[in-house]
CSV table of C-alpha atoms and ligand atoms in Angstrom, one decimal:
chain,number,residue,atom,x,y,z
A,1,UNK,CA,-13.6,-3.5,-21.7
A,2,UNK,CA,-13.9,-3.4,-18.0
A,3,UNK,CA,-16.2,-6.0,-16.5
A,4,UNK,CA,-19.1,-4.8,-14.5
A,5,UNK,CA,-19.8,-6.9,-11.4
A,6,UNK,CA,-22.5,-4.4,-10.2
A,7,UNK,CA,-24.1,-2.0,-12.5
A,8,UNK,CA,-27.4,-0.1,-11.7
A,9,UNK,CA,-29.4,2.2,-13.7
A,10,UNK,CA,-31.7,4.7,-11.8
A,11,UNK,CA,-32.0,2.6,-8.9
A,12,UNK,CA,-34.4,3.9,-6.5
A,13,UNK,CA,-36.3,3.3,-3.2
A,14,UNK,CA,-38.9,5.3,-1.9
A,15,UNK,CA,-40.1,4.9,1.8
A,16,UNK,CA,-43.6,6.9,1.6
A,17,UNK,CA,-42.9,9.9,-0.5
A,18,UNK,CA,-39.3,10.1,0.4
A,19,UNK,CA,-36.5,8.5,-1.8
A,20,UNK,CA,-34.1,6.8,0.5
A,21,UNK,CA,-32.0,5.9,-2.8
A,22,UNK,CA,-32.6,8.4,-5.7
A,23,UNK,CA,-31.8,7.0,-9.0
A,24,UNK,CA,-28.3,6.1,-8.6
A,25,UNK,CA,-26.0,4.5,-11.1
A,26,UNK,CA,-23.5,2.6,-9.5
A,27,UNK,CA,-20.8,0.6,-11.3
A,28,UNK,CA,-18.3,-1.7,-9.5
A,29,UNK,CA,-15.7,-3.0,-11.8
A,30,UNK,CA,-14.0,-6.5,-11.3
A,31,UNK,CA,-10.9,-6.4,-9.2
A,32,UNK,CA,-11.6,-3.1,-7.4
A,33,UNK,CA,-12.3,-2.3,-4.0
A,34,UNK,CA,-15.3,0.1,-4.5
A,35,UNK,CA,-16.2,2.4,-1.3
A,36,UNK,CA,-19.6,3.3,-1.0
A,37,UNK,CA,-19.3,6.5,1.0
A,38,UNK,CA,-21.8,8.6,2.9
A,39,UNK,CA,-23.1,9.8,6.0
A,40,UNK,CA,-25.4,7.7,8.3
A,41,UNK,CA,-28.8,7.8,6.8
A,42,UNK,CA,-27.6,8.4,3.2
A,43,UNK,CA,-29.1,5.1,1.8
A,44,UNK,CA,-26.1,2.9,1.6
A,45,UNK,CA,-27.7,0.1,3.2
A,46,UNK,CA,-30.9,0.1,1.5
A,47,UNK,CA,-29.0,0.5,-1.8
A,48,UNK,CA,-26.7,-2.8,-0.7
A,49,UNK,CA,-30.1,-4.7,0.4
A,50,UNK,CA,-31.5,-3.9,-3.3
A,51,UNK,CA,-28.4,-5.5,-4.7
A,52,UNK,CA,-28.9,-8.5,-2.9
A,53,UNK,CA,-32.6,-8.7,-3.4
A,54,UNK,CA,-33.4,-8.2,0.0
A,55,UNK,CA,-35.3,-4.9,-0.6
A,56,UNK,CA,-37.4,-4.4,-3.6
A,57,UNK,CA,-36.6,-1.2,-5.8
A,58,UNK,CA,-39.5,1.1,-6.4
A,59,UNK,CA,-37.7,2.1,-9.8
A,60,UNK,CA,-34.7,1.4,-11.9
A,61,UNK,CA,-32.7,-1.8,-12.4
A,62,UNK,CA,-29.7,-3.6,-11.0
A,63,UNK,CA,-27.6,-6.2,-12.5
A,64,UNK,CA,-25.1,-8.1,-10.2
A,65,UNK,CA,-22.8,-10.5,-11.6
A,66,UNK,CA,-24.9,-10.0,-14.8
A,67,UNK,CA,-28.2,-11.3,-13.3
A,68,UNK,CA,-31.1,-9.5,-11.2
A,69,UNK,CA,-30.5,-9.0,-7.7
A,70,UNK,CA,-31.5,-12.0,-5.6
A,71,UNK,CA,-30.9,-14.5,-8.5
A,72,UNK,CA,-30.0,-17.7,-6.4
A,73,UNK,CA,-26.7,-18.3,-9.2
A,74,UNK,CA,-25.7,-14.7,-8.3
A,75,UNK,CA,-26.2,-14.9,-5.0
A,76,UNK,CA,-24.1,-18.2,-4.8
A,77,UNK,CA,-21.2,-16.1,-6.0
A,78,UNK,CA,-21.6,-13.2,-3.3
A,79,UNK,CA,-20.1,-13.2,0.0
A,80,UNK,CA,-21.5,-10.7,2.3
A,81,UNK,CA,-21.4,-9.1,5.8
A,82,UNK,CA,-24.4,-6.9,6.2
A,83,UNK,CA,-24.9,-6.8,9.7
A,84,UNK,CA,-22.8,-8.0,13.0
A,85,UNK,CA,-22.5,-11.7,12.0
A,86,UNK,CA,-24.3,-14.2,14.1
A,87,UNK,CA,-22.1,-16.7,16.0
A,88,UNK,CA,-22.6,-19.9,18.0
A,89,UNK,CA,-21.0,-18.4,21.2
A,90,UNK,CA,-20.1,-22.0,22.6
A,91,UNK,CA,-18.4,-23.1,19.6
A,92,UNK,CA,-14.9,-22.2,18.3
A,93,UNK,CA,-14.2,-20.0,15.4
A,94,UNK,CA,-13.5,-23.1,13.4
A,95,UNK,CA,-16.6,-24.9,14.2
A,96,UNK,CA,-18.6,-21.8,13.4
A,97,UNK,CA,-17.3,-21.8,10.0
A,98,UNK,CA,-17.3,-25.6,9.6
A,99,UNK,CA,-21.3,-25.5,10.3
A,100,UNK,CA,-21.5,-22.6,7.8
A,101,UNK,CA,-19.5,-24.4,5.2
A,102,UNK,CA,-21.7,-27.4,5.3
A,103,UNK,CA,-24.7,-25.3,5.1
A,104,UNK,CA,-23.1,-23.5,2.0
A,105,UNK,CA,-21.9,-26.8,0.3
A,106,UNK,CA,-18.4,-25.6,0.7
A,107,UNK,CA,-15.7,-28.3,1.5
A,108,UNK,CA,-14.1,-28.5,4.8
A,109,UNK,CA,-10.9,-27.3,3.4
A,110,UNK,CA,-12.3,-24.0,2.5
A,111,UNK,CA,-12.4,-23.2,6.4
A,112,UNK,CA,-8.8,-23.5,7.2
A,113,UNK,CA,-8.2,-20.9,4.2
A,114,UNK,CA,-10.7,-18.7,5.4
A,115,UNK,CA,-9.3,-18.4,8.7
A,116,UNK,CA,-6.0,-18.0,7.2
A,117,UNK,CA,-7.2,-15.3,5.2
A,118,UNK,CA,-8.6,-13.4,7.9
A,119,UNK,CA,-5.6,-14.1,10.3
A,120,UNK,CA,-7.7,-16.0,12.7
A,121,UNK,CA,-6.0,-19.5,12.6
A,122,UNK,CA,-4.2,-18.9,16.0
A,123,UNK,CA,-7.3,-18.2,17.8
A,124,UNK,CA,-9.6,-20.7,15.6
A,125,UNK,CA,-9.9,-23.3,18.5
A,126,UNK,CA,-11.0,-20.9,21.0
A,127,UNK,CA,-15.0,-20.5,21.8
A,128,UNK,CA,-16.1,-17.1,20.1
A,129,UNK,CA,-17.4,-15.9,23.2
A,130,UNK,CA,-14.0,-15.1,24.0
A,131,UNK,CA,-13.4,-13.1,20.7
A,132,UNK,CA,-13.4,-9.3,20.5
A,133,UNK,CA,-15.7,-7.7,18.4
A,134,UNK,CA,-13.4,-7.1,15.8
A,135,UNK,CA,-12.2,-10.7,15.7
A,136,UNK,CA,-16.0,-11.6,15.4
A,137,UNK,CA,-16.3,-9.1,12.7
A,138,UNK,CA,-13.1,-10.8,10.7
A,139,UNK,CA,-14.8,-14.5,11.3
A,140,UNK,CA,-17.9,-12.8,9.6
A,141,UNK,CA,-15.6,-12.0,6.3
A,142,UNK,CA,-14.2,-15.3,6.5
A,143,UNK,CA,-17.6,-17.0,6.7
A,144,UNK,CA,-18.3,-14.7,3.5
A,145,UNK,CA,-15.1,-16.0,1.9
A,146,UNK,CA,-16.0,-19.8,2.3
A,147,UNK,CA,-17.6,-20.2,-1.1
A,148,UNK,CA,-14.7,-18.3,-3.0
A,149,UNK,CA,-17.2,-15.6,-4.0
A,150,UNK,CA,-16.4,-13.2,-7.1
A,151,UNK,CA,-18.0,-10.5,-5.1
A,152,UNK,CA,-17.8,-9.4,-1.4
A,153,UNK,CA,-20.4,-6.8,-0.1
A,154,UNK,CA,-19.5,-5.6,3.3
A,155,UNK,CA,-22.0,-2.9,4.8
A,156,UNK,CA,-19.9,-0.8,7.4
A,157,UNK,CA,-17.2,-3.5,8.2
A,158,UNK,CA,-15.6,-1.2,10.7
A,159,UNK,CA,-18.4,0.0,12.4
A,160,UNK,CA,-18.5,-0.3,16.3
A,161,UNK,CA,-14.8,-1.4,16.4
A,162,UNK,CA,-11.9,0.2,18.4
A,163,UNK,CA,-9.2,1.9,16.5
A,164,UNK,CA,-6.9,-1.6,16.4
A,165,UNK,CA,-10.0,-3.5,15.0
A,166,UNK,CA,-10.5,-1.0,12.6
A,167,UNK,CA,-7.0,-1.2,11.4
A,168,UNK,CA,-7.0,-4.8,11.4
A,169,UNK,CA,-10.3,-4.7,9.2
A,170,UNK,CA,-8.8,-2.2,6.8
A,171,UNK,CA,-5.6,-4.1,6.6
A,172,UNK,CA,-7.7,-7.3,5.7
A,173,UNK,CA,-9.8,-5.6,3.0
A,174,UNK,CA,-6.9,-4.0,1.6
A,175,UNK,CA,-5.1,-7.4,1.4
A,176,UNK,CA,-8.3,-9.0,-0.3
A,177,UNK,CA,-8.2,-6.2,-2.9
A,178,UNK,CA,-4.3,-6.9,-3.5
A,179,UNK,CA,-5.3,-10.4,-4.2
A,180,UNK,CA,-7.5,-9.2,-7.0
A,181,UNK,CA,-10.9,-9.6,-5.2
A,182,UNK,CA,-13.8,-7.4,-5.9
A,183,UNK,CA,-14.9,-5.8,-2.7
A,184,UNK,CA,-17.9,-3.5,-2.3
A,185,UNK,CA,-17.9,-1.9,1.0
A,186,UNK,CA,-19.8,0.9,2.5
A,187,UNK,CA,-18.5,3.2,5.0
A,188,UNK,CA,-19.2,6.8,6.3
A,189,UNK,CA,-15.4,7.1,7.3
A,190,UNK,CA,-13.6,9.1,4.7
A,191,UNK,CA,-9.9,8.5,5.6
A,192,UNK,CA,-10.8,4.7,6.0
A,193,UNK,CA,-11.9,4.8,2.3
A,194,UNK,CA,-9.3,7.0,1.3
A,195,UNK,CA,-6.7,4.3,2.2
A,196,UNK,CA,-8.0,1.1,0.8
A,197,UNK,CA,-10.4,1.9,-1.9
A,198,UNK,CA,-9.6,2.1,-5.7
A,199,UNK,CA,-13.0,4.0,-6.5
A,200,UNK,CA,-15.4,5.7,-4.5
A,201,UNK,CA,-19.2,6.6,-4.9
A,202,UNK,CA,-20.5,9.4,-2.9
A,203,UNK,CA,-23.9,9.2,-1.7
A,204,UNK,CA,-26.0,11.7,0.2
A,205,UNK,CA,-29.6,11.7,0.8
A,206,UNK,CA,-30.0,9.1,-1.6
A,207,UNK,CA,-28.4,10.7,-4.3
A,208,UNK,CA,-25.0,9.8,-5.8
A,209,UNK,CA,-23.1,12.9,-6.0
A,210,UNK,CA,-19.8,11.4,-7.6
A,211,UNK,CA,-18.3,8.4,-8.9
A,212,UNK,CA,-14.7,8.3,-9.4
A,213,UNK,CA,-11.3,7.1,-8.6
A,214,UNK,CA,-9.9,8.1,-5.1
A,215,UNK,CA,-6.9,9.9,-7.2
A,216,UNK,CA,-9.6,11.7,-9.4
A,217,UNK,CA,-11.7,12.9,-6.5
A,218,UNK,CA,-8.6,14.2,-4.8
A,219,UNK,CA,-8.0,16.2,-7.8
A,220,UNK,CA,-4.9,18.0,-8.7
A,221,UNK,CA,-3.6,19.1,-5.7
A,222,UNK,CA,-1.8,22.4,-5.3
A,223,UNK,CA,1.6,23.9,-4.2
A,224,UNK,CA,1.0,25.5,-1.0
A,225,UNK,CA,3.3,28.6,-0.3
A,226,UNK,CA,4.0,30.6,2.8
A,227,UNK,CA,6.4,33.6,1.8
A,228,UNK,CA,7.4,37.0,3.0
A,229,UNK,CA,6.7,39.5,2.0
A,230,UNK,CA,3.3,37.6,0.8
A,231,UNK,CA,2.1,40.3,-1.7
A,232,UNK,CA,5.0,40.6,-3.2
A,233,UNK,CA,5.1,36.9,-3.6
A,234,UNK,CA,1.5,36.9,-4.9
A,235,UNK,CA,2.3,39.7,-7.5
A,236,UNK,CA,5.2,37.7,-8.8
A,237,UNK,CA,3.4,34.5,-9.0
A,238,UNK,CA,0.2,36.2,-10.7
A,239,UNK,CA,2.7,37.8,-13.2
A,240,UNK,CA,4.8,34.3,-13.7
A,241,UNK,CA,1.9,31.9,-13.6
A,242,UNK,CA,-1.5,32.8,-14.8
A,243,UNK,CA,-3.2,34.8,-11.9
A,244,UNK,CA,-6.2,32.4,-11.9
A,245,UNK,CA,-3.6,29.7,-10.6
A,246,UNK,CA,-2.9,31.7,-7.4
A,247,UNK,CA,-5.4,31.5,-4.8
A,248,UNK,CA,-4.6,33.2,-1.4
A,249,UNK,CA,-5.9,31.6,1.7
A,250,UNK,CA,-5.0,33.0,4.9
A,251,UNK,CA,-1.2,33.3,5.3
A,252,UNK,CA,-0.7,30.9,2.4
A,253,UNK,CA,-0.8,31.1,-1.3
A,254,UNK,CA,-1.9,28.1,-3.3
A,255,UNK,CA,-0.7,27.6,-6.8
A,256,UNK,CA,-2.3,25.4,-9.2
A,257,UNK,CA,0.4,23.7,-10.9
A,258,UNK,CA,2.4,20.6,-11.6
A,259,UNK,CA,4.1,19.6,-8.3
A,260,UNK,CA,7.7,19.3,-10.5
A,261,UNK,CA,7.4,23.1,-10.7
A,262,UNK,CA,8.1,23.6,-7.1
A,263,UNK,CA,11.8,23.9,-7.5
A,264,UNK,CA,11.3,26.6,-10.2
A,265,UNK,CA,8.9,28.5,-8.1
A,266,UNK,CA,11.2,28.3,-5.1
A,267,UNK,CA,13.9,29.8,-7.2
A,268,UNK,CA,12.0,32.6,-8.7
A,269,UNK,CA,10.8,33.7,-5.4
A,270,UNK,CA,14.3,33.4,-3.9
A,271,UNK,CA,15.7,35.4,-6.8
A,272,UNK,CA,13.3,38.0,-6.1
A,273,UNK,CA,14.6,38.4,-2.5
A,274,UNK,CA,11.7,36.9,-1.2
A,275,UNK,CA,11.8,34.6,2.0
A,276,UNK,CA,10.1,31.2,1.3
A,277,UNK,CA,8.9,29.6,4.6
A,278,UNK,CA,7.0,26.8,3.3
A,279,UNK,CA,6.9,25.3,0.0
A,280,UNK,CA,4.6,22.2,-0.1
A,281,UNK,CA,2.6,20.0,-2.3
A,282,UNK,CA,-1.0,19.4,-0.7
A,283,UNK,CA,-3.6,16.9,-2.0
A,284,UNK,CA,-7.3,17.9,-0.7
A,285,UNK,CA,-8.5,15.0,1.7
A,286,UNK,CA,-11.8,13.2,0.7
A,287,UNK,CA,-13.1,15.0,3.5
A,288,UNK,CA,-12.9,18.3,1.9
A,289,UNK,CA,-14.0,17.0,-1.5
A,290,UNK,CA,-17.0,15.5,0.2
A,291,UNK,CA,-17.8,18.8,2.1
A,292,UNK,CA,-17.5,20.6,-1.4
A,293,UNK,CA,-19.7,18.0,-3.4
A,294,UNK,CA,-22.3,18.3,-0.5
A,295,UNK,CA,-22.2,22.0,-0.3
A,296,UNK,CA,-21.0,22.0,3.1
A,297,UNK,CA,-24.3,20.3,4.1
A,298,UNK,CA,-22.8,17.4,5.8
B,1,ATP,N1,-37.8,0.1,6.2
B,1,ATP,C1,-37.8,1.1,6.1
B,1,ATP,N2,-38.7,2.1,6.2
B,1,ATP,C2,-39.0,3.4,6.2
B,1,ATP,N3,-37.5,4.3,6.1
B,1,ATP,C3,-36.4,3.5,6.0
B,1,ATP,C4,-36.4,2.1,5.9
B,1,ATP,N4,-35.2,1.5,5.8
B,1,ATP,C5,-34.3,2.6,5.6
B,1,ATP,N5,-35.1,3.9,5.8
B,1,ATP,C6,-34.7,5.3,5.7
B,1,ATP,O1,-34.1,5.5,4.5
B,1,ATP,C7,-33.1,6.0,4.8
B,1,ATP,C8,-31.7,5.8,4.5
B,1,ATP,O2,-31.3,4.6,5.4
B,1,ATP,P1,-30.0,3.7,5.2
B,1,ATP,O3,-30.2,2.5,6.2
B,1,ATP,O4,-30.1,3.0,3.6
B,1,ATP,O5,-28.9,4.6,5.3
B,1,ATP,P2,-27.3,4.3,5.4
B,1,ATP,O6,-26.6,5.2,4.6
B,1,ATP,O7,-27.1,2.9,5.2
B,1,ATP,O8,-27.1,4.7,6.9
B,1,ATP,P3,-26.7,3.9,8.2
B,1,ATP,O9,-25.2,3.9,8.1
B,1,ATP,O10,-27.1,4.8,9.5
B,1,ATP,O11,-27.4,2.4,8.2
B,1,ATP,C9,-33.3,6.5,6.1
B,1,ATP,O12,-33.6,8.0,6.2
B,1,ATP,C10,-33.6,5.6,7.0
B,1,ATP,O13,-34.5,6.2,7.9
């Protein structure tokens, strides 16, 4: 059975009469990178804060590492980056981590290891005042890694970073995932989540619309066909495959079949004297799925 490091049931937070988080059931499995996805104001931060015991739920329950949120034993096994990390600008990255390591009761050796993990070793002895925002953010992840946590919680880790900084952070999270770490990250960037996460929870207006693997969410995909004459192509495909699987859209036809059948489709169209201009397998992006789930309201 898959071990759940985070499990919530009907977790809810009201601010006044408005539910910022509305009866959500999150499940984060050990070893996965979980993307908590939603537009600004969807309730991600509030939900993450409830998991950490920083915000008291109005209703529902949460278990984190098998314990209630805020439990000191659970907190000791969680690494978190929930806002821009505070650093002493006059200290080097290494010395900043040393201070934190001492505070957290982590051995000094953890510092070099954490610096390595976030690829800051080269700049570790420079004052953090000279660091870019991206480097400071990576230092924040290094700080979260000092205690070898079982679960890393990162709230919008790429927020405010330039494209290069975002790419570095994505690569870092991807690497952490590849090492078998469990990461729960929030993001409003679909492309980002699609690249680095195993599973996704889609949040909108406090409600969890979907929770599934990225693969599942992207769904089956379809074969996109541009052919001439298109009417003739459609008639042939309607007849050869189930008409319900054929969907015209602008200049294209979309055919819901397995990608392996592409060659056969091509053959049949060509045999019927139809010119095939494009035959391509196409998966919907998370963005399109999100749009569909939210009824286009985002
Ligand atoms: N302390 C608070 N008091 C009142 N309303 C709040 C409080 N904290 C959050 N909210 C409201 O709850 C909703 C969800 O906010 P939250 O910060 O959790 O969203 P989010 O998805 O993390 O968005 P963002 O990415 O902008 O932080 C918002 O409408 C916000 O205004």
